[in-house]
Short mmCIF file of C-alpha atoms in Angstrom, two decimals:
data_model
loop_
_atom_site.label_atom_id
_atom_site.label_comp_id
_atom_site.label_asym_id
_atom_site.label_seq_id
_atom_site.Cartn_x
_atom_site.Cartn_y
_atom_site.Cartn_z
CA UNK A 118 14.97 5.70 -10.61
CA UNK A 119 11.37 6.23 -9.07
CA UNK A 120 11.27 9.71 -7.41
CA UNK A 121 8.45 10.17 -4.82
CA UNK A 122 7.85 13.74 -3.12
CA UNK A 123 11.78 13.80 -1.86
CA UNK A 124 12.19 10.18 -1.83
CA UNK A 125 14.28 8.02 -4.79
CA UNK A 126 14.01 4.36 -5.15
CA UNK A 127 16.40 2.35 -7.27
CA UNK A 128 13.43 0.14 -7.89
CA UNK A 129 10.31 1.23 -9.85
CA UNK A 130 7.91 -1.75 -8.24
CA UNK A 131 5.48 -1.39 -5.31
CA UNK A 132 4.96 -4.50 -3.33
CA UNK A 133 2.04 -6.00 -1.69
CA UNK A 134 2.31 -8.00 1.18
CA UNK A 135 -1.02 -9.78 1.66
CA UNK A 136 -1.91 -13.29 0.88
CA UNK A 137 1.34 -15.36 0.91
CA UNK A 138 0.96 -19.14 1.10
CA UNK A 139 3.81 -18.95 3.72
CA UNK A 140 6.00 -16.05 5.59
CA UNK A 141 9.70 -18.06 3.75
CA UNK A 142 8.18 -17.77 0.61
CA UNK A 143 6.69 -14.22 0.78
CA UNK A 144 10.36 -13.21 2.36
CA UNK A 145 11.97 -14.68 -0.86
CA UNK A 146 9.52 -13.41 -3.05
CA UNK A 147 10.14 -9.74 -1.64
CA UNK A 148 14.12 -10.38 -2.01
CA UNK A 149 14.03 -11.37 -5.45
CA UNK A 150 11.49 -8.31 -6.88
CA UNK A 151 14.15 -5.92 -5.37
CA UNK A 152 11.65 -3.69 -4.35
CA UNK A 153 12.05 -1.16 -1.99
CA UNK A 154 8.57 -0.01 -1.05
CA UNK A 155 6.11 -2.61 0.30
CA UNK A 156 2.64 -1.88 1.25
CA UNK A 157 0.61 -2.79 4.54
CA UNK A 158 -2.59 -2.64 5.96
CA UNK A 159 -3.98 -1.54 9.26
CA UNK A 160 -5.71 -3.55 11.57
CA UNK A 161 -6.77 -4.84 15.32
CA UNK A 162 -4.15 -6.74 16.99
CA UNK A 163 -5.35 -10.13 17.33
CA UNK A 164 -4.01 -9.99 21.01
CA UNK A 165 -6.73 -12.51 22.48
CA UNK A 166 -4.93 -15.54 20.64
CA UNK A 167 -1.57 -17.06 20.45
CA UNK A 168 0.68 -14.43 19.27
CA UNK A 169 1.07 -15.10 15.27
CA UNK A 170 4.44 -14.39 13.23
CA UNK A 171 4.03 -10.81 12.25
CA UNK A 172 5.85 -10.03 8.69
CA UNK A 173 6.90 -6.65 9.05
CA UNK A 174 8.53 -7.28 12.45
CA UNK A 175 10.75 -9.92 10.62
CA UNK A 176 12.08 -7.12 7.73
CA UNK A 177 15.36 -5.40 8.21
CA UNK A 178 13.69 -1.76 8.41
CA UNK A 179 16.51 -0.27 6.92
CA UNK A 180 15.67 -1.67 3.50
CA UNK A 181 12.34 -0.57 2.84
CA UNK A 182 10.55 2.12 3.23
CA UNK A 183 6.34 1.26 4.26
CA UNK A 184 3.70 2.43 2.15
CA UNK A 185 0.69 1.47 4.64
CA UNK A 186 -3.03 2.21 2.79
CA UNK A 187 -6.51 2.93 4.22
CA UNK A 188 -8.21 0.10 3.02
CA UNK A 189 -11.36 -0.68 5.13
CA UNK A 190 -12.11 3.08 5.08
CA UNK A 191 -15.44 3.96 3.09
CA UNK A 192 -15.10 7.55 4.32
CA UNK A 193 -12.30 10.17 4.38
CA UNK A 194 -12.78 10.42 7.53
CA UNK A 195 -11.96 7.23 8.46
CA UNK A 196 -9.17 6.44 5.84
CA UNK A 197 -7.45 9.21 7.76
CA UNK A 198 -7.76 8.16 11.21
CA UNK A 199 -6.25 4.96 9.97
CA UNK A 200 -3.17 7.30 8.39
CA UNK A 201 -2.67 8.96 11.76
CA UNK A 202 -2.85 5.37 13.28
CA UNK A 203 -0.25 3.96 10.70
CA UNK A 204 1.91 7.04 11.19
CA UNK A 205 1.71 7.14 14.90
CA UNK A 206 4.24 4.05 14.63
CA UNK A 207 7.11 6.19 13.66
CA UNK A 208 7.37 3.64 10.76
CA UNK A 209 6.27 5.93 8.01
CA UNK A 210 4.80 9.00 6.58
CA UNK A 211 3.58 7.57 3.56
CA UNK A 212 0.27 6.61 2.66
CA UNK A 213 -1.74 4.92 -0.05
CA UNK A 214 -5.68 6.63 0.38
CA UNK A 215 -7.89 3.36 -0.62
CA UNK A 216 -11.27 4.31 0.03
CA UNK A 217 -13.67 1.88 -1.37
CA UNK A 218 -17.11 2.66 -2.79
CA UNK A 219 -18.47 -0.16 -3.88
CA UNK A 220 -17.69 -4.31 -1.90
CA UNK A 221 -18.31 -6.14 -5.00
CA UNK A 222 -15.70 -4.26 -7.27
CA UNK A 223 -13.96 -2.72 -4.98
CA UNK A 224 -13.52 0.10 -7.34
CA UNK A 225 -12.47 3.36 -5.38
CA UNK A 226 -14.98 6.20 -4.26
CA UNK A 227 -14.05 9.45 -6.01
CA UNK A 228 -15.52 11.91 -3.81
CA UNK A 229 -14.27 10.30 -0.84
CA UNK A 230 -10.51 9.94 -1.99
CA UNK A 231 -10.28 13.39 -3.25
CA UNK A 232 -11.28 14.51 0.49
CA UNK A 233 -9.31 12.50 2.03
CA UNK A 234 -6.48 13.44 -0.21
CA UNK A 235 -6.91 16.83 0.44
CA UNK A 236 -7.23 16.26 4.43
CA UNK A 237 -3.85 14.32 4.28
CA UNK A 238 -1.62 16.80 2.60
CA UNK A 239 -2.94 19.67 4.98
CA UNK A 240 -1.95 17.04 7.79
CA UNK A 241 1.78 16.56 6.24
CA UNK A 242 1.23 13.10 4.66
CA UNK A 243 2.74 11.95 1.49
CA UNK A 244 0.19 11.27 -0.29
CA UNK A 245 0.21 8.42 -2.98
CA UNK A 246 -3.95 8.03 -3.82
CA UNK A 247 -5.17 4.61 -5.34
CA UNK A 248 -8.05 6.34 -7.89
CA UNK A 249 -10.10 4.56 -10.87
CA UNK A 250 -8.65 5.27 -13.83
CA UNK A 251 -10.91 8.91 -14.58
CA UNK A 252 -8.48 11.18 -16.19
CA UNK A 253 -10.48 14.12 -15.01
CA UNK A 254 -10.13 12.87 -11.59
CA UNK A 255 -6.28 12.03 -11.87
CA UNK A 256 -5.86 15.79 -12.50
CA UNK A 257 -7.86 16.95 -9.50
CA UNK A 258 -5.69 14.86 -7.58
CA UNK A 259 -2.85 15.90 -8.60
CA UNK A 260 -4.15 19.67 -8.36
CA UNK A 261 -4.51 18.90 -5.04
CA UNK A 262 -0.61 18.30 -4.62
CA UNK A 263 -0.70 14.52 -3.90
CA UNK A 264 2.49 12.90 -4.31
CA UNK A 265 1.82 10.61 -6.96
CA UNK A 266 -1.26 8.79 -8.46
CA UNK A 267 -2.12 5.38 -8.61
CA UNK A 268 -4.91 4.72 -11.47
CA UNK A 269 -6.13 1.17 -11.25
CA UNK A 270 -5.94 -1.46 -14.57
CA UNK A 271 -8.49 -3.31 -13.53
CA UNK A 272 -10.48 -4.12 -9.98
CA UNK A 273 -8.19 -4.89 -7.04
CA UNK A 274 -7.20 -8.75 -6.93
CA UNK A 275 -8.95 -10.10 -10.64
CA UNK A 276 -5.88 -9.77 -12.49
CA UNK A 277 -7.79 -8.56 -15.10
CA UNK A 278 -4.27 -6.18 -16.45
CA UNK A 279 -4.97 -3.25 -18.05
CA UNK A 280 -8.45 -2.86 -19.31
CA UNK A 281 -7.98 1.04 -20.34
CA UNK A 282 -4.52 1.68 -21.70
CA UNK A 283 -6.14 4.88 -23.50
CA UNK A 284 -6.94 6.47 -19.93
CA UNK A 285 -4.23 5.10 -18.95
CA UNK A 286 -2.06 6.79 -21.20
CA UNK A 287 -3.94 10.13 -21.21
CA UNK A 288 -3.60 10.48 -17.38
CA UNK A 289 0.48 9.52 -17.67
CA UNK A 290 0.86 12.27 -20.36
CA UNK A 291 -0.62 15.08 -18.49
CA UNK A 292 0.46 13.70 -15.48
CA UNK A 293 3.82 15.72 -13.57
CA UNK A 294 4.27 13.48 -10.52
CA UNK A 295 4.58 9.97 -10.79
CA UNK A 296 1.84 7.64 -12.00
CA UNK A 297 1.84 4.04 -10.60
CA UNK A 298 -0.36 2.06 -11.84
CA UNK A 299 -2.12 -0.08 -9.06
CA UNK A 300 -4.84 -2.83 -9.16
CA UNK A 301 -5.46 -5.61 -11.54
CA UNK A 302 -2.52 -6.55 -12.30
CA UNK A 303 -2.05 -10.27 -13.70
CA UNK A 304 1.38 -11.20 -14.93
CA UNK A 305 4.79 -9.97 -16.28
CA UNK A 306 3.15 -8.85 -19.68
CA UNK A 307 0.56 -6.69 -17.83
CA UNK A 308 3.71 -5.04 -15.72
CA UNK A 309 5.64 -4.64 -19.30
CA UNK A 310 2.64 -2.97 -20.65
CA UNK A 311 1.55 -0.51 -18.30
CA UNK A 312 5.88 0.45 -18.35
CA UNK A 313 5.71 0.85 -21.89
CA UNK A 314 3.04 3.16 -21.69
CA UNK A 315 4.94 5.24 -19.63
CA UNK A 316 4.11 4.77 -15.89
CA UNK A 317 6.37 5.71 -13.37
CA UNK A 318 5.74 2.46 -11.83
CA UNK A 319 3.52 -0.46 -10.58
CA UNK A 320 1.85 -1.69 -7.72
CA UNK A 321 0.80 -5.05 -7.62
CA UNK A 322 0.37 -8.07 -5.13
CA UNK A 323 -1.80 -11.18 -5.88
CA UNK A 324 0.48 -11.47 -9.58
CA UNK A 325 3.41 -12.07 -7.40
CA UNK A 326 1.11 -13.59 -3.75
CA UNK A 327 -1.44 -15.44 -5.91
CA UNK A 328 1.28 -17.28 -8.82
CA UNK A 329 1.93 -21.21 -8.14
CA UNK A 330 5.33 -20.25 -7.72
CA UNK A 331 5.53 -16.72 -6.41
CA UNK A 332 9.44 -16.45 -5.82
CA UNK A 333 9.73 -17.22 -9.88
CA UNK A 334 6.84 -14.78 -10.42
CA UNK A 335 8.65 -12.01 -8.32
CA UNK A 336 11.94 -12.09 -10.45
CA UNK A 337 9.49 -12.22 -13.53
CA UNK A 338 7.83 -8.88 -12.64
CA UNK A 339 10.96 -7.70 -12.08
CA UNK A 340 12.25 -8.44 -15.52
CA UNK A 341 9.24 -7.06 -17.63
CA UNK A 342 9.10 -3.91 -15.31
CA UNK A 343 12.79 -3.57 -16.11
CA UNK A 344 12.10 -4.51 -20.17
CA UNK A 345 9.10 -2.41 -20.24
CA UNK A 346 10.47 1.20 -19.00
CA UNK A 347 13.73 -0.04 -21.20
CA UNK A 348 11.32 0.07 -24.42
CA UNK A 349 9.85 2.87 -23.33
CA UNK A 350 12.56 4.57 -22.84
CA UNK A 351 13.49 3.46 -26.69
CA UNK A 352 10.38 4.23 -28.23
CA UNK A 353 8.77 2.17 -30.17
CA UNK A 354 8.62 1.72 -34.01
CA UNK A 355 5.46 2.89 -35.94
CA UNK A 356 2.88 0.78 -36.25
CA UNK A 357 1.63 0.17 -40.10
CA UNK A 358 -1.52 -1.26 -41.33
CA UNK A 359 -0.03 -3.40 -43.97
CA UNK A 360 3.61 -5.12 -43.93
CA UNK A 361 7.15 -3.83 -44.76
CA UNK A 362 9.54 -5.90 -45.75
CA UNK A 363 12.52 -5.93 -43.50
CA UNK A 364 14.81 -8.22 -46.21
CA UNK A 365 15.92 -5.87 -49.52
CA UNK A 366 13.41 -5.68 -52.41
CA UNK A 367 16.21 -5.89 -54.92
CA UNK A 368 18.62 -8.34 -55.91
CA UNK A 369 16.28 -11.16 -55.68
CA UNK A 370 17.81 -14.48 -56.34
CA UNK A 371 16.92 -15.91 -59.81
CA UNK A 372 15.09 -12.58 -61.01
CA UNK B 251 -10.58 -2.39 35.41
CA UNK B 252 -13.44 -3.02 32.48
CA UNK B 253 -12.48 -1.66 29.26
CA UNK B 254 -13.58 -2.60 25.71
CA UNK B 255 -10.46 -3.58 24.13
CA UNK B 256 -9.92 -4.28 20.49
CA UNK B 257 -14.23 -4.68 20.54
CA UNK B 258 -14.06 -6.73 22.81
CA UNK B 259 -15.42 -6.33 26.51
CA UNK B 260 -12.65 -7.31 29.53
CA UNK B 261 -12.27 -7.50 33.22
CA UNK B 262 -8.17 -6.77 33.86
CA UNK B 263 -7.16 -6.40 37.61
CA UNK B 264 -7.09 -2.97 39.25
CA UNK B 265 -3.28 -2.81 38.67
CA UNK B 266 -3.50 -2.89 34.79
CA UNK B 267 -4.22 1.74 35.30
CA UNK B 268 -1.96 2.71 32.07
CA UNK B 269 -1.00 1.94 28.51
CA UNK B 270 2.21 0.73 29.39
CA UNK B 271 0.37 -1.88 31.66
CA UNK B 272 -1.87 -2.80 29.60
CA UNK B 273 0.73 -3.81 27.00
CA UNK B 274 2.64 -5.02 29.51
CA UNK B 275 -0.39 -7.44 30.64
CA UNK B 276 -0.71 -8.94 27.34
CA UNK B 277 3.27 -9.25 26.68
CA UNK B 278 2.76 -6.57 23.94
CA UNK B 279 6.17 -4.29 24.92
CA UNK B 280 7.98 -5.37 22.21
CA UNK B 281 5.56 -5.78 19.96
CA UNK B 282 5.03 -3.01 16.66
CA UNK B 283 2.12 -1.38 17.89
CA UNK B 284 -0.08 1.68 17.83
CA UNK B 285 -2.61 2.29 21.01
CA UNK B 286 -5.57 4.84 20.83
CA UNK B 287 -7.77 5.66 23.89
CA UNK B 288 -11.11 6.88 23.13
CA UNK B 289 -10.49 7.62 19.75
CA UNK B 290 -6.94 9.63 20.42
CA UNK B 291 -3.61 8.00 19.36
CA UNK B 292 -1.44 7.88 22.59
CA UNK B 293 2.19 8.97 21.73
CA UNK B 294 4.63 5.91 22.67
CA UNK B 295 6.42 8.42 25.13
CA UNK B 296 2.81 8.88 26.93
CA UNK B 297 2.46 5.29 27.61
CA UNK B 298 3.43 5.23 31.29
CA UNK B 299 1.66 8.44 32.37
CA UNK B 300 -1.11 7.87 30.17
CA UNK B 301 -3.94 6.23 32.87
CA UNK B 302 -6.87 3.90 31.87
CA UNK B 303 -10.15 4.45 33.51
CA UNK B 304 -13.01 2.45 33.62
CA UNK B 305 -15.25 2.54 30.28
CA UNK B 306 -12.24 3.11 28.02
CA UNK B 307 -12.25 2.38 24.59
CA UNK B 308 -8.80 1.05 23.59
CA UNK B 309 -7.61 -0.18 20.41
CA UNK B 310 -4.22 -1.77 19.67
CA UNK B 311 -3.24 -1.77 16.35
CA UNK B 312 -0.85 -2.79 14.04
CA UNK B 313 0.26 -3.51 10.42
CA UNK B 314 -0.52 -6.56 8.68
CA UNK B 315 -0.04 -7.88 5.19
CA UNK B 316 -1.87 -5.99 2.36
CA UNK B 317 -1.56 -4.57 -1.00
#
């Protein structure tokens, strides 16, 4: 169970909604991950055009709770008049802070998250901040009193998996609200790894949007998020330099 | 009525005075949506009293897919 400010989830996976080749397929996809948060953006209504299918307006609102982010923002500032916008809906109090720094990498902007952050709580958000993976940083947030923090593995949408597991790992151990690990996610083995190093969970969306077959690729996220927190919860056998036999070293036939 | 809506200059007849008109005009109602006037959010139970003038700056927004 995922526990978020007073919120549990049976699952432990954050889903993206962007980028689906079509809306059956992205519907499928989200049934078979058996997540219960999915994430959204904020934007214009296109309302000078035909009226397009809208996805969230199709979901059974009961099931899910919304996790809508700031992306687009480059300033606190703006990241949270686009929380007030998203909350104005009555849809959610939730919010992923995505304030970018930099267009080619898309790699968060410290300065500007931790602001916004801080303007968010004192406004009654909960507040779930996507951050690079800075350990320093993670802890300011989380000084703060944000609801959980969301270190990236690698730069939004490369699928790059987890560049840093030592941050990584260093920001879940010190960490005492959930850690979700968000960006740069590739496939089921980067999902299994960043469980097994002990994140709370993982947020990911082009793995799942971005697979040939994303409806396969959504159960197989599900699976290694499922195996990884399993082996983590085990705990893993100690790694050796040099081999140890696993057969007995007596008795050998013909000796 | 001129407003800039969504970024967008428009004409809208004289009739088209509140939020819930203007919604209304482009068959909105029903829609999942969020409406700010000059930069401040108007609260769904403000959209009949709430009056467009002339100049406005309206934005209608709403949630689309994203990770």
């Amino acid at each position: 169970m995922l526990t978020i400010a007073n919120r549990t989830f049976q699952s432990r996976l954050l889903l993206g909604t962007g980028k689906y080749p079509s809306f059956e397929i992205q519907k499928e996809a989200v049934t078979q991950s058996e997540t219960e948060i999915l994430t959204f953006a904020v934007r214009r209504m296109n309302i000078f055009e035909e009226s397009q299918p809208n996805f969230l307006e199709q979901l059974d609102l009961n099931k899910y709770t919304l996790l809508p982010n700031t992306a687009g923002a480059k300033t606190a500032e703006e990241a949270v008049r686009i929380a007030k916008l998203a909350k104005a809906s009555g849809l959610c109090d939730m919010i992923k802070v995505e304030v970018i720094g930099d267009q080619r990498t898309l790699l968060p902007d410290p300065v500007e998250t931790l602001k916004a952050s801080e303007m968010l709580l004192e406004e009654g958000f909960i507040v779930l901040p996507y951050t690079s993976d800075d350990v320093v940083l993670a802890k300011r947030l989380e000084d703060l009193g944000v609801h959980a923090v969301m270190p990236g593995a690698s730069p939004i949408g490369s699928g790059k998996g987890i560049i840093n597991p030592l941050n990584l790992s260093f920001i879940i151990e010190q960490s005492k609200v959930p850690v979700i690990v968000d960006a740069g996610i590739g496939s089921p083995k980067d999902v299994a790894y960043a469980m097994e190093l002990g994140a709370d969970g993982v947020l990911l969306n082009t793995a799942v949007s971005g697979a040939k077959d994303p409806i396969k690729m959504a159960q197989a996220v599900k699976y290694a998020l499922e195996a990884g927190r399993l082996g983590y919860e085990a705990g893993r056998m100690e790694e050796k330099d040099y081999a140890v036999a696993s057969s007995p070293t007596t008795g050998m036939v013909g000796s | 009525m001129n407003f800039q809506l969504n970024g967008k200059q428009v004409e809208l007849p004289e009739v088209v005075d509140s939020v819930e008109k203007l919604l209304t005009h482009y068959h909105l109602q029903s829609r999942i949506a969020v409406v700010e006037v000059n930069k401040e959010i108007v609260r769904k139970e403000e959209y009949e009293t709430k009056k467009l003038s002339n100049g406005d700056v309206v934005e209608i927004i709403h949630f689309v897919g994203g990770g």
